[in-house]
Amino acid sequence: MAICFDKETKTFYLEGKSTTYAFFINNFGYAEHLYYGSKIHRDYLLFTRSGSTQTFQATLPGLDRQPGFNTYNAMSPEITFFGTGDYREATVHPKFETGDRLTQLHYHSHEILDEKPRISCMPSLDGGKTLVLHLYDEVKSFGADLYYTVYDDCDVIARRIVYINNSDSEIAIERAYSFAFALPTADYDMISLFGGWACERQLERTPLHHGVSSVDSKRGSSSASLNPFVAIVGKDTNETSGNAYGFNLIYSSSYVLKAERAVGGEVIVSGGINDFDFEWKLGAGETFETPEAVIAYSADGIGGMSRELHDAYRNHLINKKYAHAPRPILINNWEATYFKFTTEKLSAIADAVEGTGIDTLVLDDGWFGKREDDSSGLGDWVVNEQKLVGGLDAVINHVHSKGMKFGLWFEPEMISEDSDIFRAHPEYAIGVPDRKRCYSRHQFVMDLTNPEVRDYVVNSVNAIVRNHEIDYVKWDFNRNITEFFSLGLDAEYQSEFSHRYALGLYDICERIVNGNPDVFFEGCSGGGARFDPAILYYFPQIWASDDSDAEERTRIQYGTSLAYPLSAMSCHVSAVPNHQVNRITSFETRGNIAHLGATGYELDTTVFTDNDRAAVKAQIENYKKMERLVLDGDLYRLENPFESDYFAFAIVSKDKSQAHLTCYRSLGHCNPHAHRVVMQGLDKNKEYYIPELKIIVHGSTLMNVGLTVNFPKGDFQTKVYHFEEK
Ligand code: DGJ
């Protein structure tokens, strides 16, 4: 890993694990992109410029009749700006005191740092060598610091921009994206992850058309509708080969990611905080920090791109204490009881799993305030002792006496209209004076832009977490924001609301999550509706979806794995008929699919027979054998359930001595043909013992000939195989 500046050619070479990112400062002081891809020599790369002549293009300001590269509109940018002949999506849109919105950001200086500076108040990747490129508009005393970080253990580049007002007057920033990134002329496809409740992160691949293609959220949450992730891949790129670029924002509020294809076929990807309903007042002498974007590159197709992101998140984003540590194997009472539970019932659920390997009981929604259903009580973080006779400690002590850990559900950002806290402080809920609020799941959102509200949330949640022996917290977020207004902000600052909500969220996460370092926190959002890298920074795993049906989960987990590691996804074995889709799948299938993540159980264990208990025990023993692969292994997606009836994930240890393969077939057929699954990621020269087949075979054979998978008869069947180096 190195960052080098060639003074003669004014070229920066940023070298990661096996990639080079290069740009140079051109004659006009503009940072011009040259290359991002597999590692190359530090050659002079200006011959790669496509350029353009002056014909019918705006000149550079004040420079008529300049030969050669003479218009911003044709240069490959590191940042774009409006009003100087560049008509592409602007990275930044400042409005100055005079009302003009023009800026020209030219090279001023740079620094190369061994220590990556942290963004204040927002999550980001840690470590890595960092280049800070200082760009400046002398006319307006307006600056942009572009941060680039490279790593020696993963092929990602982290990018963000800090905007600086060095003038004497306020600047209204109407757009403040985190990056712009240029790709050379080619035919590209865009891959995005759309969805909704119980169908999060469904994969969509479309040709990248001319003009702007985008994904965004205007919900104050990264949302289930479109994940803050896109991949731009070559037309012929597949899972195993071809150029694949992944873009992910470490951000949890309204965002946008855009890919703009120009007439010549070149593409600029940009994005950050959604500029819809956004304006930030940057006072004299102030700076504005944008969230970090992660850009991954692989020449080994979409699978390679995902593995780079997985390594980046496991090594540089997720809390180090937990990132590679075995996760709790839990029993959650939600689908077992919903809101109807008692101290006895919860104790019985714990008793019923004794000796199975389940090590944590999580008490879900309904233990606090007045909360018999989802219409009341949120915000009253006081134990409901009428429901939980003996208080929370009676359950906790019982669970601990069984040698298990105890987890508790919260929804810290929410407030019910029917709650003591709302009756006392209706202004704690987001709302606009004189207008009725929108309900969603009968609840409102706490105004986290207001420090007093944040203090209330932190103090009331921490009081429970600290006054009881709580080992685990599930942090839910069940609705999106609607009114986007704070009573605590003056009129001219209201368009800062969405971003201030994100900052408020990170503040309470710092004080609750990081403030209780020995408690394990799981993220959740009405299923997996806020599954983004910023949440992953605080929460080592996130509930992937309320849809726990194994068949539907193959697609949800496949889509999620494009950007996020398996260990980040909470996956539970639930009851059949499945509560969401009414489907019946075998216990084995449910287990095998739920084992492709941070696994757990969510069903009424008090009805377990001895056989059921033995089956859970056997399942967990099997999970333990593959747990290290789930936590640290490389994922290979062998079969895509969006394209066929089949799904297959292989996970291979970094040293290629071990692997696990899970194969799934959706519908059974009479007289089925033999189904061959070809392995990936093994060492071709190593010999592997496959206990399920009692054979020893070379990696080369498994990765070329493959295995014939004989699924059991029937629908929704799985087969698993282990590979151990001989
Ligand atoms: C939505 C979550 O996704 C569920 O797992 C459960 O915690 C409910 N909320 C509780 O209200």
XYZ file of C-alpha atoms and ligand atoms in Angstrom:
737
model
C 0.000 0.000 0.000
C 1.486 3.325 -0.991
C 0.479 6.775 -2.074
C 2.941 8.515 -4.326
C 2.994 11.887 -6.045
C 5.102 12.244 -9.182
C 6.075 15.919 -9.127
C 7.052 16.030 -12.772
C 3.790 14.734 -14.164
C 1.764 15.882 -11.158
C 0.281 12.402 -11.014
C -0.973 10.728 -7.850
C -0.743 6.934 -7.679
C -2.745 5.368 -4.861
C -1.867 1.715 -4.547
C -4.026 -0.702 -2.576
C -3.775 -4.460 -2.122
C -3.829 -5.151 -5.859
C -5.191 -1.962 -7.382
C -3.957 1.397 -8.604
C -6.001 4.593 -8.505
C -4.427 7.395 -10.508
C -5.239 11.013 -11.263
C -3.228 14.084 -12.108
C -3.386 17.830 -11.822
C -3.755 19.242 -15.312
C -2.455 22.538 -16.717
C -5.551 24.308 -15.517
C -5.153 23.063 -11.942
C -8.042 20.649 -12.282
C -7.811 17.170 -10.701
C -8.331 14.836 -13.634
C -8.987 11.128 -13.213
C -6.820 8.652 -15.095
C -7.384 5.119 -13.879
C -8.781 2.758 -11.243
C -8.248 -0.956 -11.688
C -5.733 -3.777 -11.306
C -2.301 -2.682 -10.112
C -0.081 -1.161 -12.814
C 3.372 0.411 -12.975
C 3.644 4.082 -12.235
C 3.648 4.958 -15.909
C 2.820 8.331 -17.379
C -0.874 7.865 -18.140
C -1.821 10.998 -20.017
C -2.030 9.111 -23.284
C -5.253 7.583 -21.945
C -7.115 10.918 -21.921
C -10.073 10.984 -24.258
C -10.324 14.767 -24.307
C -12.299 16.869 -26.690
C -11.959 19.893 -28.870
C -13.619 23.182 -28.368
C -16.386 22.574 -30.856
C -19.678 23.735 -29.406
C -18.409 23.276 -25.849
C -17.990 26.038 -23.295
C -14.364 27.026 -22.888
C -12.627 27.080 -19.583
C -13.536 30.429 -17.991
C -11.617 33.260 -19.660
C -9.665 31.048 -22.040
C -10.826 31.451 -25.612
C -9.087 29.657 -28.502
C -7.099 27.250 -26.307
C -6.070 24.139 -28.200
C -6.524 20.628 -26.839
C -8.206 19.798 -23.566
C -10.123 22.955 -23.055
C -13.498 22.248 -21.531
C -14.421 20.929 -18.120
C -17.252 19.019 -19.704
C -14.837 16.581 -21.332
C -12.379 15.969 -18.532
C -12.625 12.895 -16.315
C -13.272 14.467 -12.953
C -12.429 13.817 -9.330
C -15.013 16.475 -8.502
C -17.444 18.370 -10.745
C -18.878 21.850 -10.332
C -21.584 23.834 -11.976
C -21.510 27.032 -13.993
C -18.128 26.732 -15.662
C -19.022 24.644 -18.686
C -19.402 21.328 -16.870
C -22.979 20.179 -17.369
C -22.620 16.810 -15.686
C -24.047 16.121 -12.241
C -22.263 18.599 -9.975
C -20.585 17.168 -6.876
C -21.139 20.389 -4.979
C -23.576 23.249 -5.405
C -22.762 26.224 -3.187
C -24.861 29.382 -3.168
C -22.823 32.431 -2.212
C -23.918 35.659 -0.546
C -24.311 37.360 -3.914
C -26.700 34.621 -5.057
C -24.311 33.153 -7.628
C -23.688 29.391 -7.615
C -20.498 29.228 -9.627
C -17.375 27.664 -8.296
C -14.071 26.476 -9.688
C -12.102 24.179 -7.426
C -8.452 24.047 -8.358
C -5.478 22.246 -6.871
C -3.970 24.122 -3.962
C -1.846 21.545 -2.109
C -1.953 18.031 -0.723
C -0.950 15.903 2.259
C -0.185 12.195 2.492
C -1.059 10.835 5.934
C -0.047 7.539 7.523
C -2.868 7.874 10.022
C -6.372 8.192 8.593
C -8.194 11.083 10.273
C -11.654 10.193 11.613
C -14.736 12.010 10.440
C -16.187 13.783 13.419
C -19.684 12.613 14.358
C -20.030 9.953 11.640
C -18.890 6.355 11.211
C -16.125 5.581 8.721
C -13.560 2.920 7.870
C -10.475 2.966 10.065
C -6.805 2.564 9.154
C -5.326 2.915 5.709
C -3.012 5.448 4.097
C -4.744 8.683 3.203
C -4.290 11.406 0.637
C -5.909 14.759 1.342
C -6.199 16.849 -1.781
C -6.827 20.504 -1.010
C -8.809 22.220 -3.773
C -9.631 25.881 -3.575
C -11.730 28.567 -5.241
C -9.701 31.758 -4.751
C -12.517 34.025 -5.891
C -14.932 32.803 -3.246
C -12.507 31.552 -0.566
C -14.318 28.247 -0.781
C -12.459 24.965 -0.476
C -12.947 21.239 -0.862
C -10.661 18.697 0.779
C -10.909 15.376 -1.024
C -9.929 12.378 1.133
C -8.736 9.121 -0.427
C -7.784 6.093 1.695
C -6.263 2.847 0.431
C -5.704 -0.451 2.251
C -3.230 -3.278 1.957
C -5.721 -6.032 2.860
C -8.678 -5.174 0.630
C -9.245 -3.476 -2.702
C -11.432 -0.612 -1.679
C -10.807 3.090 -1.728
C -12.607 5.213 0.839
C -13.592 8.672 -0.371
C -15.152 11.728 1.204
C -15.043 15.493 0.875
C -14.861 18.234 3.475
C -16.204 21.587 2.256
C -14.639 24.717 3.736
C -15.871 28.283 3.939
C -12.911 30.608 4.362
C -14.886 33.689 3.379
C -16.437 36.281 5.659
C -19.993 35.404 4.741
C -22.305 32.431 4.927
C -22.492 29.938 2.065
C -25.644 27.905 1.521
C -24.557 24.459 0.344
C -27.399 23.065 -1.742
C -25.559 19.884 -2.631
C -22.563 18.342 -0.898
C -21.771 14.932 -2.343
C -19.005 12.750 -0.993
C -17.261 11.862 -4.238
C -17.238 11.830 -8.022
C -15.617 8.940 -9.811
C -15.004 8.551 -13.532
C -15.088 5.315 -15.497
C -13.749 5.007 -19.029
C -15.952 4.540 -22.089
C -17.498 1.074 -22.171
C -20.864 -0.636 -22.045
C -21.852 -1.000 -18.424
C -24.672 -2.504 -16.415
C -25.871 -1.150 -13.108
C -26.761 -3.467 -10.248
C -28.887 -2.187 -7.392
C -30.750 -3.672 -4.441
C -34.411 -2.697 -4.242
C -37.040 -4.011 -1.866
C -39.619 -3.401 0.793
C -40.782 -4.934 4.046
C -40.047 -8.687 4.062
C -38.396 -8.544 0.635
C -35.274 -6.508 1.259
C -32.295 -6.224 -1.123
C -33.646 -7.855 -4.240
C -31.119 -7.810 -7.030
C -31.739 -5.822 -10.210
C -29.312 -5.574 -13.125
C -30.050 -3.178 -15.972
C -28.021 -1.719 -18.835
C -26.694 1.709 -17.903
C -28.512 4.051 -20.253
C -27.379 7.500 -21.356
C -28.260 10.166 -18.813
C -28.529 9.741 -15.078
C -29.476 6.470 -13.362
C -29.872 6.737 -9.627
C -30.905 5.088 -6.397
C -31.902 7.180 -3.437
C -33.839 7.520 -0.228
C -35.884 10.505 0.921
C -37.041 8.696 4.072
C -34.533 9.829 6.683
C -33.352 6.216 6.696
C -31.219 4.329 4.200
C -34.391 2.226 3.750
C -35.546 -1.105 2.368
C -36.674 0.535 -0.874
C -33.170 0.929 -2.264
C -29.999 0.065 -0.410
C -27.253 2.739 -0.493
C -25.258 0.494 -2.808
C -24.763 0.188 -6.546
C -22.356 -1.793 -8.644
C -21.297 -0.661 -12.090
C -20.045 -3.655 -14.028
C -18.929 -4.366 -17.569
C -21.622 -5.721 -19.861
C -19.938 -9.138 -19.889
C -18.996 -9.153 -16.223
C -20.381 -12.095 -14.272
C -19.835 -13.542 -10.803
C -16.333 -14.746 -11.577
C -14.803 -12.473 -14.191
C -14.820 -8.971 -15.555
C -14.568 -5.485 -14.113
C -16.848 -4.774 -11.179
C -16.975 -1.524 -9.211
C -19.063 -1.377 -6.030
C -20.196 1.883 -4.392
C -21.556 1.938 -0.858
C -22.274 4.887 1.431
C -21.483 4.737 5.141
C -24.647 6.653 5.881
C -28.105 5.953 7.321
C -30.276 8.924 6.332
C -31.586 10.197 2.972
C -28.909 9.548 0.368
C -28.400 9.415 -3.384
C -26.067 7.455 -5.652
C -25.955 8.368 -9.352
C -24.311 7.003 -12.451
C -24.285 9.390 -15.389
C -23.439 8.100 -18.839
C -22.357 10.748 -21.326
C -22.703 10.695 -25.083
C -19.222 9.253 -25.515
C -20.023 6.369 -23.172
C -17.902 7.466 -20.226
C -19.571 7.287 -16.828
C -19.360 9.395 -13.703
C -20.583 7.920 -10.445
C -21.280 10.317 -7.600
C -23.357 10.603 -4.486
C -23.710 11.183 -0.791
C -26.314 13.012 1.247
C -29.496 13.388 -0.809
C -29.678 16.975 -1.994
C -33.449 16.703 -2.294
C -34.776 18.705 0.669
C -31.239 19.615 1.713
C -29.441 22.867 2.293
C -26.638 23.407 4.770
C -25.714 26.874 6.008
C -21.962 27.008 6.169
C -20.997 29.983 8.323
C -17.805 31.973 7.842
C -14.837 29.823 8.855
C -16.918 26.617 9.106
C -16.409 23.233 7.485
C -18.916 20.588 6.421
C -17.990 16.918 6.532
C -19.683 14.502 4.157
C -20.231 10.813 4.856
C -17.647 8.373 3.564
C -18.187 6.402 0.370
C -16.543 3.034 -0.158
C -15.538 2.135 -3.714
C -14.499 -1.458 -4.327
C -12.884 -2.831 -7.446
C -12.337 -6.357 -8.664
C -11.288 -7.851 -11.970
C -12.798 -11.108 -10.702
C -16.367 -10.120 -11.328
C -19.190 -9.377 -8.950
C -18.104 -12.128 -6.565
C -14.637 -10.571 -6.304
C -16.110 -7.125 -5.666
C -18.260 -8.506 -2.831
C -15.289 -10.217 -1.201
C -13.339 -6.925 -1.214
C -16.250 -5.154 0.502
C -16.669 -8.004 3.002
C -12.988 -7.788 3.973
C -13.132 -4.004 4.199
C -16.102 -4.147 6.565
C -14.812 -7.012 8.706
C -11.326 -5.503 9.012
C -12.003 -1.767 9.062
C -15.627 -1.000 9.913
C -17.282 -3.447 12.309
C -16.418 -3.111 16.007
C -13.111 -4.971 16.389
C -14.216 -6.627 19.605
C -16.970 -8.477 17.745
C -16.110 -8.463 14.028
C -14.442 -11.875 14.022
C -15.851 -13.204 17.300
C -18.427 -16.016 17.490
C -21.884 -14.497 17.701
C -24.575 -15.316 20.259
C -26.769 -18.202 19.180
C -30.063 -16.944 20.370
C -33.649 -17.807 20.906
C -35.861 -14.767 20.305
C -39.410 -14.823 21.690
C -40.994 -12.562 19.019
C -42.560 -15.156 16.719
C -43.119 -17.447 19.704
C -45.307 -15.059 21.694
C -45.478 -11.659 19.981
C -46.741 -9.312 22.740
C -48.353 -12.038 24.854
C -45.764 -13.345 27.269
C -45.279 -13.764 30.997
C -42.258 -14.319 33.193
C -43.144 -18.029 33.321
C -43.468 -18.330 29.554
C -40.096 -16.684 28.934
C -38.457 -18.892 31.554
C -40.026 -21.939 29.933
C -38.697 -20.893 26.502
C -35.207 -20.742 28.013
C -35.642 -24.042 29.897
C -36.689 -25.808 26.723
C -33.397 -25.099 24.957
C -31.118 -26.142 27.781
C -28.272 -28.261 26.483
C -28.941 -27.477 22.811
C -26.169 -24.914 22.356
C -28.523 -21.934 22.213
C -26.739 -19.496 24.510
C -28.852 -16.306 24.622
C -32.525 -15.518 25.216
C -33.682 -12.271 23.599
C -36.827 -10.695 24.993
C -38.362 -8.773 22.116
C -40.995 -6.020 21.995
C -43.558 -5.554 24.775
C -41.696 -5.595 28.135
C -41.997 -1.868 28.921
C -44.590 0.843 29.604
C -48.118 0.043 28.543
C -47.475 -2.215 25.570
C -50.020 -4.956 24.894
C -49.825 -4.369 21.141
C -47.985 -2.011 18.832
C -50.218 0.996 19.509
C -48.695 2.311 22.738
C -45.796 2.588 25.136
C -42.804 3.428 22.921
C -40.502 5.868 24.679
C -41.543 4.724 28.173
C -38.463 2.616 28.863
C -39.724 1.436 32.233
C -40.267 -2.260 32.977
C -43.936 -3.303 32.937
C -43.987 -5.275 36.174
C -47.644 -6.195 35.813
C -46.754 -8.184 32.768
C -43.335 -9.317 33.935
C -44.121 -10.390 37.466
C -40.941 -10.133 39.518
C -39.634 -7.525 37.086
C -37.026 -7.870 34.390
C -34.568 -9.304 36.882
C -36.751 -12.356 37.471
C -36.333 -13.311 33.796
C -32.697 -12.240 33.659
C -31.771 -14.208 36.789
C -33.553 -17.287 35.486
C -31.812 -17.077 32.114
C -28.427 -16.470 33.736
C -28.981 -19.389 36.121
C -29.222 -21.592 33.021
C -25.807 -20.357 31.909
C -27.398 -18.331 29.128
C -27.075 -14.641 28.272
C -29.924 -12.198 28.220
C -30.894 -9.796 25.438
C -33.505 -7.046 25.367
C -35.356 -5.201 22.591
C -35.549 -1.411 22.338
C -36.798 1.016 19.738
C -34.948 4.082 21.053
C -35.821 6.441 18.198
C -39.594 6.037 18.542
C -42.427 7.459 20.605
C -46.057 6.331 20.835
C -48.840 8.890 20.995
C -50.252 6.751 23.803
C -47.241 6.973 26.119
C -46.385 8.895 29.266
C -43.444 10.556 27.566
C -45.594 11.839 24.683
C -48.228 13.131 27.110
C -45.486 14.979 29.010
C -43.449 16.050 25.957
C -45.383 15.970 22.686
C -42.633 18.179 21.248
C -40.230 15.209 21.477
C -41.991 13.717 18.445
C -41.118 15.053 15.000
C -43.975 17.194 13.724
C -44.916 20.496 12.117
C -47.018 22.958 14.161
C -50.698 23.121 13.085
C -50.405 19.952 11.012
C -51.456 16.454 11.926
C -48.665 13.915 11.997
C -48.600 10.798 9.802
C -48.777 7.565 11.769
C -46.866 4.496 10.763
C -47.318 1.390 12.899
C -49.251 3.834 15.152
C -46.037 5.582 16.160
C -44.020 8.766 15.671
C -40.267 9.373 15.458
C -38.305 11.093 18.231
C -36.732 14.380 17.148
C -33.097 13.352 17.432
C -31.968 16.729 16.086
C -32.909 18.096 19.526
C -30.193 17.537 22.188
C -32.781 17.385 24.982
C -34.582 14.525 23.226
C -31.294 12.719 22.691
C -30.458 13.065 26.372
C -33.854 11.635 27.302
C -33.388 8.652 24.978
C -29.811 7.979 26.114
C -30.603 8.294 29.806
C -33.743 6.158 29.730
C -32.212 3.377 27.607
C -28.910 3.400 29.507
C -30.776 3.262 32.825
C -32.274 -0.088 31.830
C -29.098 -1.414 30.222
C -26.927 -0.408 33.176
C -29.263 -1.257 36.042
C -29.920 -4.801 34.865
C -27.539 -7.511 33.755
C -28.114 -7.137 30.056
C -25.717 -8.823 27.666
C -27.347 -8.065 24.334
C -29.603 -5.394 22.873
C -31.733 -5.552 19.732
C -32.225 -1.974 18.453
C -35.272 -1.682 16.216
C -36.471 1.183 13.961
C -39.903 0.420 12.565
C -40.928 3.430 10.519
C -39.604 6.190 8.294
C -39.684 9.900 9.016
C -42.512 11.903 7.493
C -42.583 15.504 8.709
C -38.874 16.448 8.400
C -39.147 19.415 10.736
C -37.773 20.288 14.138
C -39.173 22.780 16.599
C -35.581 23.249 17.721
C -34.323 24.597 14.392
C -34.815 28.126 13.077
C -36.710 28.385 9.795
C -33.624 28.798 7.620
C -32.058 25.604 9.015
C -35.023 23.264 8.481
C -33.523 21.782 5.298
C -30.656 20.488 7.430
C -33.116 18.210 9.211
C -32.436 14.851 7.507
C -28.697 15.093 7.954
C -29.056 16.403 11.501
C -31.241 13.345 12.219
C -28.356 11.100 11.087
C -25.924 13.029 13.289
C -28.372 12.720 16.192
C -28.646 8.982 15.604
C -24.864 8.576 15.589
C -24.640 10.649 18.763
C -27.044 8.381 20.645
C -25.297 5.309 19.213
C -21.976 6.640 20.542
C -23.517 7.079 23.978
C -25.599 3.912 24.129
C -23.784 1.382 21.928
C -20.201 2.498 22.432
C -21.108 3.624 25.948
C -21.817 -0.013 26.889
C -18.872 -1.793 25.254
C -19.549 -5.137 26.923
C -23.076 -5.345 25.572
C -23.550 -6.863 22.118
C -25.863 -4.723 19.954
C -27.870 -6.011 17.011
C -29.435 -3.629 14.476
C -32.958 -4.059 13.154
C -35.441 -1.939 11.256
C -38.882 -3.446 10.804
C -36.929 -6.351 9.352
C -33.836 -5.230 7.439
C -34.913 -1.759 6.318
C -31.809 0.071 7.577
C -29.058 -2.292 6.533
C -26.168 0.030 5.736
C -22.463 0.312 6.574
C -23.021 3.065 9.168
C -25.392 0.816 11.111
C -22.850 -1.989 10.711
C -20.211 0.225 12.314
C -22.223 0.236 15.555
C -24.068 -3.090 15.220
C -21.905 -6.092 14.223
C -24.998 -7.840 12.896
C -28.339 -6.650 11.561
C -31.636 -8.532 11.331
C -31.824 -9.151 7.599
C -35.590 -9.400 7.177
C -38.825 -10.158 8.983
C -39.329 -12.766 6.287
C -37.768 -15.869 7.806
C -39.069 -18.275 5.160
C -36.063 -20.240 3.856
C -37.141 -19.989 0.198
C -37.521 -16.197 0.321
C -34.402 -15.877 2.441
C -32.221 -17.348 -0.321
C -32.911 -14.225 -2.402
C -32.750 -11.768 0.516
C -29.439 -13.185 1.728
C -28.051 -13.436 -1.810
C -28.850 -9.769 -2.495
C -27.537 -8.652 0.901
C -24.271 -10.504 0.319
C -23.467 -8.312 -2.670
C -22.176 -5.683 -0.273
C -22.306 -7.113 3.240
C -20.511 -10.090 4.828
C -22.448 -13.152 5.964
C -21.631 -12.444 9.606
C -23.504 -9.130 9.298
C -26.827 -10.857 8.554
C -28.973 -12.203 11.383
C -30.797 -15.274 10.145
C -33.253 -17.274 12.260
C -34.868 -20.669 12.092
C -38.581 -20.040 12.615
C -41.739 -22.145 12.855
C -43.778 -23.655 10.038
C -46.167 -22.905 8.489
C -44.030 -19.795 8.149
C -45.667 -16.736 9.716
C -44.983 -14.502 6.733
C -45.723 -16.696 3.715
C -47.424 -19.745 5.264
C -44.948 -22.057 3.530
C -43.800 -25.335 5.022
C -40.128 -26.131 4.667
C -38.188 -28.801 6.512
C -36.334 -28.031 9.732
C -33.145 -29.045 7.956
C -33.670 -26.560 5.133
C -34.535 -23.757 7.541
C -31.374 -24.506 9.500
C -29.112 -24.769 6.474
C -30.231 -21.398 5.096
C -30.177 -19.696 8.513
C -26.642 -20.994 9.059
C -25.398 -18.764 6.232
C -25.207 -15.854 8.638
C -25.287 -15.033 12.343
C -27.722 -17.774 13.213
C -30.474 -18.052 15.816
C -33.950 -19.404 16.509
C -37.296 -17.677 16.720
C -40.111 -20.081 17.559
C -41.970 -21.462 20.551
C -39.520 -23.884 22.098
C -41.974 -24.859 24.851
C -43.710 -27.158 22.357
C -40.436 -28.916 21.482
C -40.334 -32.690 21.720
C -37.128 -34.444 22.721
C -36.544 -35.089 19.015
C -36.893 -31.379 18.223
C -34.395 -30.564 20.941
C -31.987 -33.158 19.589
C -32.403 -31.709 16.091
C -31.565 -28.201 17.332
C -28.547 -29.551 19.187
C -27.305 -31.340 16.070
C -27.906 -28.244 13.963
C -25.899 -26.052 16.309
C -23.078 -28.596 16.415
C -22.966 -28.395 12.626
C -23.084 -24.608 12.730
C -20.133 -24.553 15.101
C -18.140 -26.487 12.498
C -18.719 -23.773 9.905
C -18.862 -20.774 12.245
C -15.299 -19.610 11.533
C -16.046 -19.688 7.816
C -19.145 -17.537 8.341
C -17.070 -15.095 10.392
C -13.879 -14.892 8.330
C -14.272 -16.906 5.118
C -14.481 -15.850 1.484
C -17.936 -16.138 -0.026
C -18.454 -17.607 -3.499
C -21.985 -17.344 -4.879
C -22.253 -20.369 -7.109
C -25.928 -20.266 -8.062
C -28.245 -17.286 -8.243
C -31.837 -17.784 -6.996
C -32.934 -14.680 -8.943
C -32.110 -16.545 -12.151
C -33.073 -20.135 -11.466
C -34.600 -22.579 -9.017
C -31.193 -23.111 -7.465
C -29.119 -21.304 -4.863
C -25.603 -22.220 -3.764
C -23.136 -20.474 -1.466
C -19.607 -21.759 -0.849
C -17.519 -20.291 1.944
C -13.782 -20.908 1.831
C -11.228 -20.224 4.564
C -8.550 -17.655 3.707
C -5.860 -20.357 3.705
C -8.103 -22.551 1.531
C -7.797 -25.496 3.897
C -11.534 -25.650 4.663
C -14.746 -24.928 2.850
C -18.465 -25.320 3.254
C -21.048 -25.585 0.485
C -24.800 -25.118 0.877
C -26.954 -26.006 -2.128
C -30.688 -25.359 -2.324
C -33.342 -26.318 -4.856
C -36.660 -24.557 -4.796
C -39.074 -26.884 -6.596
C -38.730 -30.630 -6.892
C -39.338 -32.386 -10.197
C -40.334 -35.894 -11.102
C -37.423 -37.739 -12.737
C -35.028 -34.812 -12.130
C -31.834 -34.407 -14.104
C -28.513 -34.557 -12.300
C -27.590 -31.164 -10.956
C -23.913 -30.265 -11.108
C -22.481 -27.552 -8.879
C -18.962 -26.388 -9.682
C -16.903 -25.162 -6.740
C -14.894 -21.971 -6.628
C -12.214 -20.543 -4.396
C -10.389 -23.770 -3.471
C -6.690 -24.379 -3.992
C -6.455 -26.335 -7.209
C -3.476 -28.333 -5.945
C -4.849 -29.218 -2.543
C -6.672 -32.474 -1.889
C -9.950 -32.180 -0.006
C -11.816 -34.795 1.989
C -15.592 -34.491 1.636
C -17.116 -36.375 4.604
C -20.640 -36.390 3.115
C -19.340 -38.303 0.064
C -16.410 -40.018 1.783
C -14.086 -39.078 -1.063
C -10.823 -37.201 -1.448
C -10.638 -34.975 -4.518
C -8.308 -32.253 -5.771
C -9.419 -28.647 -5.799
C -8.830 -28.573 -9.551
C -11.378 -31.355 -10.007
C -13.954 -29.737 -7.747
C -13.510 -26.400 -9.513
C -13.846 -27.874 -13.000
C -15.838 -31.077 -12.802
C -17.868 -30.060 -9.746
C -20.193 -32.153 -7.631
C -23.425 -33.802 -8.603
C -25.921 -32.740 -5.990
C -28.643 -35.276 -5.308
C -31.329 -33.310 -3.551
C -33.833 -35.230 -1.431
C -37.265 -35.579 -3.030
C -39.643 -32.673 -2.690
C -39.678 -28.898 -2.740
C -37.327 -26.552 -0.857
C -34.532 -29.019 -0.286
C -30.922 -28.443 0.699
C -27.668 -30.370 0.640
C -24.510 -29.323 2.446
C -20.914 -30.458 1.936
C -17.738 -29.888 3.886
C -14.250 -29.780 2.417
C -11.230 -30.465 4.595
C -7.670 -30.326 3.336
C -6.005 -33.743 3.545
C -39.821 -5.581 13.775
C -38.671 -6.540 13.885
O -38.133 -6.779 12.632
C -39.168 -7.818 14.552
O -38.120 -8.754 14.593
C -39.669 -7.501 15.908
O -38.624 -7.071 16.739
C -40.762 -6.440 15.832
N -40.324 -5.297 15.081
C -41.178 -6.013 17.205
O -42.040 -4.963 17.178
